[in-house]
Amino acid sequence: MDDPITTATFVINLNSEKQYAFYVIRVITLKHRHERKERQIYQFHYTKWPDHDIPDVFELVMFHRHLQRLRTKGDGPLVVHCSAGIGRTGTLIALDALLEAGKTADVIDIHGYVTIMRNNRMNMVQTVNQYKALHLALLEGLNFPNSLQTKTDFTSSEDSNVYEIPANQTQRNKEFQTLQDVNAISEKRLKYVFAKSTENRNKNRDMDILPGDNYRVVLYSKNSQKNYINAVKLPSFRHHLRYLVTQFPLKHTIVDFWTMVSEYRSSTIVCLEDSVGEKEIPWWPEKSRVKYVAPFEIRSMSVERCEDSINASMLEIKNKQSNSNQRVKLFRVSNWENDSSIPSSQTVLCKLHYLVEAWMMSREQGPIVVTCLDGAKRCGLYCLISTTLERLDMESDIDLYATTRQLQIRRPQLVASMDQYKYTWTAVKAYLQTMGNSYDQEYQHEEAVYQNNP
């Protein structure tokens, strides 16, 4: 870490720093030079609050929950600050206090508490939008179930399907029902002006699966027809922009698909359909073949079988307009029945996650393009499993509710069935219990291979 900061009274040292999708946690040691006393301080730094706007309220709730987990009974008061110390600061303080009040009270008085704050410091919760965001954050926070489990508890405990309890009363079912309830509310706030415009309607496979204006992928190149593609940006646990989730390209949007791959410098495509249907236009080349989509030339350099149900193609994309080259690895999953919401293999998506991670360790960290026919049904399941495993590796815990909610806010049709929610639970558990150690070693080897063969 950097050299410590020394003042006449204190020595301040940064011990560690951990990056998450929307915030950073720093561990700081504060030493009193004269009294020889030392204290450890946690700094939670929210980094994605937009200027003159409000953040995603669920992200703010997740930030607050992480903060709460590290606070102990003997801690002193929480120090909260922003630029002026009233708007963002007031919003977080009100959220903290009112969530605490909501644990024991049937009714919370948001207006009354903000008034009390303003009597002590003027303009706390400064804007109307911040006041609205506070209400929405409380809606998310008060509905948030106790869904967090440590990795140890997760792998050692039995699933909630206890035989004496009806299936619709299990923990998993209760969580999913809450997800459906809050998803129905938040979906109404999404706007689809661009997706529903006359010039873009024919670029959508399904008018019920559209990118919201706030989360859509925007194209900037002249290669594309305008700037629209039916694709959304999704975060993971660690990365603010981890996935570009999109439908299979239509005949007239294939150029838009490859423009997106090029503009966002993606080195990885995850395709959750093994082949295109009879009525579909192939958008990737077969082995040793070339596909021309002006101004792109896409060449298949090699194809390998990574697992029984996973194939990987190395593609070279040449943009003749900008005279630039780009290498992309296309991972394809087979053995997934057309009418099924889950794969036939219990651990195939877990294996796919670590194959992708190993490949990306040696590549440019552009977002992963994830695609299936409708851009939702299969994509959501992969992103949920991938983000869950990323969190397990970072924090050694799992929160399936929080991870699913984070995805559904951006595309409500993701993880739309109870089967997919339960599948994630059982698949990750099975992977960790039966294959985790051996695969850790295997993917360390895969990573070394990729680094030696860029």
Coordinates of C-alpha atoms in Angstrom, one line a residue:
M1 CA 0.0 0.0 0.0
D2 CA 1.0 3.7 -0.2
D3 CA 3.2 5.3 2.4
P4 CA 1.4 6.4 5.6
I5 CA 0.2 9.9 6.2
T6 CA 1.8 11.5 9.2
T7 CA 0.5 14.6 11.1
A8 CA 1.6 16.1 14.4
T9 CA -0.8 13.8 16.2
F10 CA -1.6 10.8 14.0
V11 CA -0.1 8.3 11.7
I12 CA -2.7 7.0 9.2
N13 CA -2.0 3.9 7.3
L14 CA -4.0 2.2 4.5
N15 CA -3.9 -1.6 5.2
S16 CA -6.1 -2.9 2.5
E17 CA -8.5 -1.9 -0.2
K18 CA -11.2 -4.1 -1.8
Q19 CA -13.2 -3.2 -4.9
Y20 CA -16.8 -4.0 -5.4
A21 CA -19.2 -3.2 -8.3
F22 CA -20.4 0.1 -6.7
Y23 CA -18.2 0.8 -3.7
V24 CA -14.8 0.3 -2.1
I25 CA -14.0 -0.9 1.4
R26 CA -10.7 0.3 2.9
V27 CA -9.2 -0.8 6.2
I28 CA -7.2 2.0 7.8
T29 CA -5.1 2.1 10.9
L30 CA -5.1 5.3 13.0
K31 CA -2.3 5.5 15.4
H32 CA -2.0 8.3 18.1
R33 CA 1.7 9.3 18.1
H34 CA 1.8 10.5 21.7
E35 CA -0.6 8.2 23.5
R36 CA 0.6 5.1 21.6
K37 CA -3.0 4.0 20.9
E38 CA -4.1 2.4 17.7
R39 CA -7.5 2.0 16.1
Q40 CA -8.7 0.1 13.0
I41 CA -11.2 2.0 10.9
Y42 CA -13.4 0.7 8.0
Q43 CA -14.0 3.2 5.3
F44 CA -17.0 2.4 3.0
H45 CA -16.7 4.6 -0.1
Y46 CA -19.7 4.6 -2.4
T47 CA -18.3 5.3 -5.9
K48 CA -21.2 5.2 -8.3
W49 CA -23.5 8.0 -7.1
P50 CA -24.0 10.1 -10.2
D51 CA -23.7 13.9 -10.1
H52 CA -27.0 15.7 -9.9
D53 CA -28.9 12.4 -9.8
I54 CA -29.7 9.4 -7.6
P55 CA -28.0 6.0 -7.5
D56 CA -29.7 2.7 -8.1
V57 CA -31.6 2.3 -4.8
F58 CA -31.0 -1.4 -4.5
E59 CA -27.3 -0.9 -4.8
L60 CA -27.5 1.6 -2.0
V61 CA -29.4 -0.9 0.1
M62 CA -26.7 -3.6 -0.6
F63 CA -24.0 -1.0 0.4
H64 CA -25.9 -0.3 3.6
R65 CA -26.3 -4.0 4.4
H66 CA -22.6 -4.7 4.0
L67 CA -21.9 -1.7 6.3
Q68 CA -24.2 -3.1 8.9
R69 CA -22.5 -6.5 8.8
L70 CA -19.2 -5.0 9.9
R71 CA -20.6 -2.8 12.7
T72 CA -20.4 -4.2 16.2
K73 CA -22.2 -3.3 19.4
G74 CA -19.3 -1.4 20.9
D75 CA -18.6 0.8 17.9
G76 CA -18.8 4.6 18.2
P77 CA -21.1 6.7 16.0
L78 CA -21.0 6.3 12.3
V79 CA -19.2 9.1 10.4
V80 CA -21.0 10.0 7.2
H81 CA -20.0 12.6 4.7
C82 CA -20.3 13.8 1.1
S83 CA -19.3 17.0 -0.6
A84 CA -21.8 19.3 1.2
G85 CA -22.8 16.9 3.9
I86 CA -26.5 17.2 3.5
G87 CA -27.9 15.5 0.3
R88 CA -26.3 12.2 -0.1
T89 CA -25.3 12.2 3.6
G90 CA -28.9 12.8 4.7
T91 CA -30.2 10.1 2.4
L92 CA -28.0 7.4 3.8
I93 CA -28.5 8.5 7.5
A94 CA -32.3 8.4 7.0
L95 CA -32.1 5.0 5.3
D96 CA -30.0 3.7 8.2
A97 CA -32.3 5.0 10.9
L98 CA -35.6 4.1 9.3
L99 CA -34.5 0.6 8.4
E100 CA -33.6 0.1 12.0
A101 CA -36.9 1.5 13.1
G102 CA -38.7 -0.8 10.7
K103 CA -37.3 -3.9 12.5
T104 CA -39.6 -3.4 15.4
A105 CA -42.4 -1.0 14.3
D106 CA -45.3 -1.7 11.9
V107 CA -45.2 2.0 10.7
I108 CA -42.3 4.3 10.0
D109 CA -42.6 8.1 9.6
I110 CA -40.3 9.1 6.8
H111 CA -41.5 12.7 6.7
G112 CA -41.2 13.0 10.4
Y113 CA -37.7 11.7 10.6
V114 CA -36.4 13.9 7.7
T115 CA -38.0 16.9 9.5
I116 CA -36.1 16.0 12.7
M117 CA -32.9 15.8 10.7
R118 CA -33.5 19.2 9.1
N119 CA -34.1 20.7 12.5
N120 CA -30.6 19.7 13.4
R121 CA -28.9 20.4 10.1
M122 CA -30.6 22.4 7.3
N123 CA -31.4 20.8 3.9
M124 CA -30.7 17.2 5.0
V125 CA -32.0 15.0 2.1
Q126 CA -31.6 18.0 -0.1
T127 CA -33.7 17.3 -3.3
V128 CA -37.0 15.8 -4.2
N129 CA -35.3 13.0 -6.1
Q130 CA -33.3 12.1 -3.0
Y131 CA -36.5 12.0 -1.0
K132 CA -38.2 9.8 -3.6
A133 CA -35.1 7.5 -3.6
L134 CA -35.3 7.2 0.1
H135 CA -38.8 5.8 -0.2
L136 CA -37.8 3.4 -2.9
A137 CA -34.7 2.3 -0.9
L138 CA -36.9 1.6 2.1
L139 CA -39.3 -0.4 0.0
E140 CA -36.3 -2.6 -1.1
G141 CA -34.7 -2.7 2.3
L142 CA -37.8 -3.6 4.4
N143 CA -38.7 -6.4 1.9
F144 CA -35.2 -7.8 1.9
P145 CA -35.2 -11.3 3.5
N146 CA -32.5 -12.7 5.7
S147 CA -31.0 -14.5 2.7
L148 CA -27.3 -14.3 3.4
Q149 CA -25.4 -17.5 4.2
T150 CA -21.7 -18.2 4.7
K151 CA -20.0 -20.6 2.4
T152 CA -19.6 -23.1 5.3
D153 CA -23.2 -23.0 6.2
F154 CA -24.3 -23.1 2.6
T155 CA -22.3 -26.2 1.7
S156 CA -22.9 -28.1 5.0
S157 CA -26.6 -27.4 5.6
E158 CA -29.5 -29.4 4.1
D159 CA -31.6 -27.5 1.6
S160 CA -34.8 -25.9 2.8
N161 CA -37.0 -28.6 1.2
V162 CA -37.6 -30.3 4.6
Y163 CA -40.0 -33.2 4.0
E164 CA -42.5 -32.1 6.7
I165 CA -42.9 -28.7 5.2
P166 CA -45.0 -28.1 2.0
A167 CA -42.9 -27.0 -0.9
N168 CA -44.5 -23.6 -1.2
Q169 CA -43.4 -22.8 2.4
T170 CA -39.7 -23.4 1.9
Q171 CA -37.2 -20.6 2.3
R172 CA -36.4 -20.7 -1.4
N173 CA -40.1 -20.3 -2.3
K174 CA -40.6 -17.4 0.1
E175 CA -37.6 -15.6 -1.3
F176 CA -38.8 -16.1 -4.9
Q177 CA -42.3 -14.9 -4.1
T178 CA -40.8 -11.7 -2.6
L179 CA -38.7 -11.3 -5.7
Q180 CA -41.8 -11.5 -7.9
D181 CA -43.7 -9.0 -5.7
V182 CA -41.0 -6.3 -5.7
N183 CA -40.2 -7.0 -9.4
A184 CA -43.8 -6.3 -10.3
I185 CA -43.5 -2.9 -8.6
S186 CA -40.1 -1.8 -9.9
E187 CA -40.9 -3.0 -13.5
K188 CA -43.5 -0.3 -13.7
R189 CA -40.8 2.4 -13.3
L190 CA -38.9 1.3 -16.4
K191 CA -39.2 3.3 -19.5
Y192 CA -38.8 1.9 -23.0
V193 CA -38.9 5.0 -25.2
F194 CA -36.0 3.9 -27.5
A195 CA -37.0 0.2 -27.7
K196 CA -40.6 1.0 -28.6
S197 CA -39.9 3.8 -31.1
T198 CA -41.0 3.2 -34.7
E199 CA -37.5 2.9 -36.1
N200 CA -36.4 0.3 -33.5
R201 CA -39.5 -2.0 -33.1
N202 CA -38.4 -4.4 -35.8
K203 CA -35.0 -4.9 -34.0
N204 CA -36.8 -6.7 -31.1
R205 CA -37.6 -10.4 -31.2
D206 CA -40.1 -10.1 -28.4
M207 CA -41.9 -6.9 -27.5
D208 CA -42.2 -8.2 -23.9
I209 CA -38.4 -8.4 -23.5
L210 CA -37.0 -4.9 -24.1
P211 CA -34.1 -2.9 -22.7
G212 CA -35.1 -0.1 -20.4
D213 CA -33.8 3.3 -21.3
N214 CA -31.5 3.6 -18.2
Y215 CA -29.8 0.2 -18.7
R216 CA -29.7 -0.3 -22.5
V217 CA -26.5 -0.7 -24.4
V218 CA -25.8 2.3 -26.6
L219 CA -23.9 2.0 -29.9
Y220 CA -21.8 4.9 -31.1
S221 CA -20.4 3.6 -34.4
K222 CA -21.7 4.6 -37.8
N223 CA -21.6 0.8 -38.6
S224 CA -24.9 0.3 -36.7
Q225 CA -28.3 1.5 -37.8
K226 CA -28.7 4.4 -35.3
N227 CA -27.6 3.5 -31.8
Y228 CA -30.1 0.9 -30.7
I229 CA -29.6 -2.8 -30.0
N230 CA -31.8 -5.0 -27.8
A231 CA -29.2 -5.5 -25.1
V232 CA -28.8 -4.4 -21.5
K233 CA -25.8 -3.8 -19.2
L234 CA -25.6 -5.9 -16.1
P235 CA -23.1 -5.7 -13.1
S236 CA -21.7 -8.6 -11.2
F237 CA -20.6 -8.6 -7.6
R238 CA -17.2 -7.1 -8.3
H239 CA -17.6 -5.3 -11.7
H240 CA -19.9 -2.4 -12.4
L241 CA -20.2 -3.5 -16.0
R242 CA -19.7 -7.2 -16.3
Y243 CA -22.3 -8.5 -18.8
L244 CA -23.9 -7.3 -22.0
V245 CA -27.0 -9.4 -22.2
T246 CA -28.7 -9.6 -25.7
Q247 CA -31.0 -11.6 -27.9
F248 CA -29.8 -13.7 -30.8
P249 CA -29.2 -11.2 -33.6
L250 CA -31.8 -10.9 -36.4
K251 CA -30.7 -10.9 -40.0
H252 CA -30.8 -7.1 -40.1
T253 CA -29.1 -6.7 -36.7
I254 CA -26.1 -8.9 -37.0
V255 CA -23.9 -5.9 -37.8
D256 CA -25.2 -4.3 -34.6
F257 CA -24.2 -7.3 -32.6
W258 CA -20.6 -7.3 -33.9
T259 CA -20.5 -3.5 -33.5
M260 CA -21.3 -3.9 -29.9
V261 CA -18.6 -6.6 -29.4
S262 CA -16.1 -4.3 -31.1
E263 CA -17.1 -1.0 -29.4
Y264 CA -17.1 -2.5 -25.9
R265 CA -13.9 -4.4 -26.5
S266 CA -15.4 -7.7 -25.4
S267 CA -13.1 -10.6 -25.5
T268 CA -15.7 -13.2 -24.5
I269 CA -19.1 -14.3 -25.9
V270 CA -21.2 -16.8 -24.0
C271 CA -23.8 -18.4 -26.2
L272 CA -26.4 -20.5 -24.4
E273 CA -27.8 -22.0 -27.6
D274 CA -25.7 -24.6 -29.4
S275 CA -27.0 -23.8 -32.8
V276 CA -29.3 -21.5 -34.6
G277 CA -32.7 -22.7 -35.7
E278 CA -33.8 -23.4 -39.2
K279 CA -35.3 -20.0 -39.6
E280 CA -32.3 -18.2 -38.1
I281 CA -29.3 -16.6 -39.8
P282 CA -25.9 -17.9 -38.5
W283 CA -24.1 -15.0 -36.9
W284 CA -20.8 -16.8 -36.2
P285 CA -18.6 -18.7 -38.7
E286 CA -18.0 -22.5 -38.6
K287 CA -14.5 -23.8 -38.1
S288 CA -11.9 -22.5 -40.5
R289 CA -14.6 -20.4 -42.2
V290 CA -15.0 -16.6 -42.6
K291 CA -18.2 -14.6 -42.2
Y292 CA -18.4 -11.1 -43.7
V293 CA -20.6 -8.5 -42.0
A294 CA -19.5 -5.2 -43.4
P295 CA -17.3 -3.7 -42.2
F296 CA -16.4 -6.8 -40.1
E297 CA -14.6 -9.9 -41.2
I298 CA -15.1 -12.7 -38.6
R299 CA -12.7 -15.7 -39.0
S300 CA -13.0 -18.9 -37.0
M301 CA -9.4 -19.8 -36.1
S302 CA -10.0 -22.9 -34.0
V303 CA -12.7 -24.9 -32.2
E304 CA -12.1 -27.0 -29.1
R305 CA -14.3 -29.1 -26.7
C306 CA -13.7 -27.8 -23.2
E307 CA -16.2 -30.1 -21.5
D308 CA -18.8 -32.6 -22.6
S309 CA -21.3 -29.8 -23.1
I310 CA -19.1 -26.8 -23.7
N311 CA -17.3 -25.9 -27.0
A312 CA -15.1 -22.9 -27.5
S313 CA -14.3 -21.2 -30.8
M314 CA -11.4 -18.7 -31.2
L315 CA -12.6 -15.9 -33.5
E316 CA -10.5 -13.1 -35.0
I317 CA -12.5 -10.0 -35.9
K318 CA -11.1 -7.6 -38.4
N319 CA -12.7 -4.2 -38.6
K320 CA -11.8 -3.0 -42.1
Q321 CA -13.1 0.5 -41.5
S322 CA -10.8 1.2 -38.5
N323 CA -8.1 -1.4 -39.6
S324 CA -8.2 -3.0 -36.2
N325 CA -8.1 -6.6 -35.1
Q326 CA -9.7 -8.2 -32.0
R327 CA -9.6 -11.8 -30.7
V328 CA -12.8 -13.1 -29.1
K329 CA -13.5 -16.5 -27.6
L330 CA -17.0 -17.8 -28.2
F331 CA -18.2 -20.4 -25.6
R332 CA -21.2 -22.4 -26.6
V333 CA -23.3 -24.7 -24.3
S334 CA -24.9 -27.8 -25.8
N335 CA -27.2 -30.4 -24.3
W336 CA -29.8 -27.9 -23.2
E337 CA -33.3 -29.0 -24.3
N338 CA -35.2 -26.3 -26.3
D339 CA -38.3 -26.4 -24.0
S340 CA -36.4 -26.5 -20.7
S341 CA -35.6 -23.5 -18.5
I342 CA -32.6 -25.3 -17.0
P343 CA -29.7 -27.4 -18.5
S344 CA -29.7 -31.2 -18.2
S345 CA -26.3 -31.0 -16.5
Q346 CA -26.4 -29.8 -12.9
T347 CA -22.9 -28.2 -13.0
V348 CA -22.3 -27.2 -16.6
L349 CA -22.9 -23.4 -16.0
C350 CA -20.5 -23.5 -13.0
K351 CA -17.9 -25.1 -15.1
L352 CA -18.6 -22.5 -17.9
H353 CA -18.1 -19.7 -15.4
Y354 CA -14.6 -20.8 -14.4
L355 CA -13.6 -21.5 -18.1
V356 CA -14.6 -17.9 -18.9
E357 CA -12.8 -16.6 -15.8
A358 CA -9.6 -18.4 -16.7
W359 CA -9.7 -17.1 -20.3
M360 CA -10.4 -13.5 -19.2
M361 CA -7.5 -13.5 -16.7
S362 CA -5.1 -13.0 -19.5
R363 CA -7.3 -10.7 -21.7
E364 CA -8.6 -7.2 -21.9
Q365 CA -11.3 -6.8 -19.2
G366 CA -14.2 -5.8 -21.5
P367 CA -17.7 -7.0 -20.6
I368 CA -18.8 -10.5 -21.3
V369 CA -21.5 -10.7 -24.1
V370 CA -24.1 -13.2 -23.0
T371 CA -26.7 -14.3 -25.5
C372 CA -29.6 -16.7 -26.0
L373 CA -32.6 -16.7 -28.3
D374 CA -34.7 -14.2 -26.5
G375 CA -32.0 -12.5 -24.5
A376 CA -33.5 -13.4 -21.1
K377 CA -34.5 -17.0 -20.3
R378 CA -31.1 -18.6 -20.4
C379 CA -29.0 -15.5 -20.0
G380 CA -30.4 -14.7 -16.6
L381 CA -29.6 -18.2 -15.3
Y382 CA -25.9 -18.0 -16.4
C383 CA -25.5 -14.4 -15.0
L384 CA -27.0 -15.5 -11.7
I385 CA -24.7 -18.5 -11.3
S386 CA -21.6 -16.6 -12.5
T387 CA -22.2 -13.7 -10.1
T388 CA -23.0 -16.1 -7.2
L389 CA -19.7 -17.9 -7.8
E390 CA -17.8 -14.6 -8.1
R391 CA -19.3 -13.5 -4.7
L392 CA -18.4 -16.9 -3.1
D393 CA -14.8 -16.5 -4.3
M394 CA -14.6 -12.9 -3.0
E395 CA -16.5 -13.0 0.3
S396 CA -17.1 -16.7 1.0
D397 CA -20.8 -16.1 1.3
I398 CA -23.9 -16.3 -0.8
D399 CA -27.1 -14.2 -1.1
L400 CA -29.2 -15.6 -3.9
Y401 CA -32.0 -13.1 -3.3
A402 CA -29.8 -10.1 -3.6
T403 CA -28.0 -11.3 -6.7
T404 CA -31.2 -12.1 -8.5
R405 CA -32.8 -8.8 -7.5
Q406 CA -29.8 -6.9 -8.9
L407 CA -30.3 -8.6 -12.3
Q408 CA -34.1 -8.3 -12.4
I409 CA -34.0 -4.5 -11.8
R410 CA -32.3 -4.2 -15.2
R411 CA -34.2 -6.9 -17.1
P412 CA -37.3 -8.1 -15.2
Q413 CA -37.6 -11.2 -17.3
L414 CA -34.3 -12.7 -16.0
V415 CA -34.6 -15.7 -13.7
A416 CA -38.4 -15.8 -14.2
S417 CA -39.1 -19.2 -12.9
M418 CA -38.8 -20.9 -9.5
D419 CA -37.1 -23.8 -11.3
Q420 CA -34.2 -21.6 -12.3
Y421 CA -33.9 -20.1 -8.8
K422 CA -33.8 -23.6 -7.2
Y423 CA -31.4 -24.8 -9.9
T424 CA -28.9 -22.1 -9.0
W425 CA -29.0 -23.1 -5.4
T426 CA -28.6 -26.9 -6.0
A427 CA -26.1 -26.4 -8.9
V428 CA -23.7 -24.2 -6.9
K429 CA -23.9 -26.4 -3.9
A430 CA -23.3 -29.6 -5.9
Y431 CA -20.4 -27.9 -7.7
L432 CA -18.7 -26.9 -4.4
Q433 CA -19.4 -30.2 -2.6
T434 CA -18.2 -32.5 -5.3
M435 CA -15.9 -30.7 -7.7
G436 CA -14.7 -27.4 -6.2
N437 CA -11.2 -28.5 -5.2
S438 CA -10.4 -30.4 -8.3
Y439 CA -11.7 -27.6 -10.5
D440 CA -9.7 -24.9 -8.7
Q441 CA -6.6 -26.8 -9.7
E442 CA -7.8 -27.4 -13.2
Y443 CA -8.6 -23.8 -14.0
Q444 CA -5.3 -22.6 -12.6
H445 CA -3.9 -24.9 -15.3
E446 CA -6.3 -23.5 -17.9
E447 CA -5.3 -19.9 -16.9
A448 CA -1.6 -20.8 -17.4
V449 CA -2.4 -22.3 -20.8
Y450 CA -4.3 -19.1 -21.9
Q451 CA -1.5 -16.9 -20.8
N452 CA 1.0 -18.8 -22.8
N453 CA -1.3 -19.0 -25.8
P454 CA -2.8 -15.5 -26.3

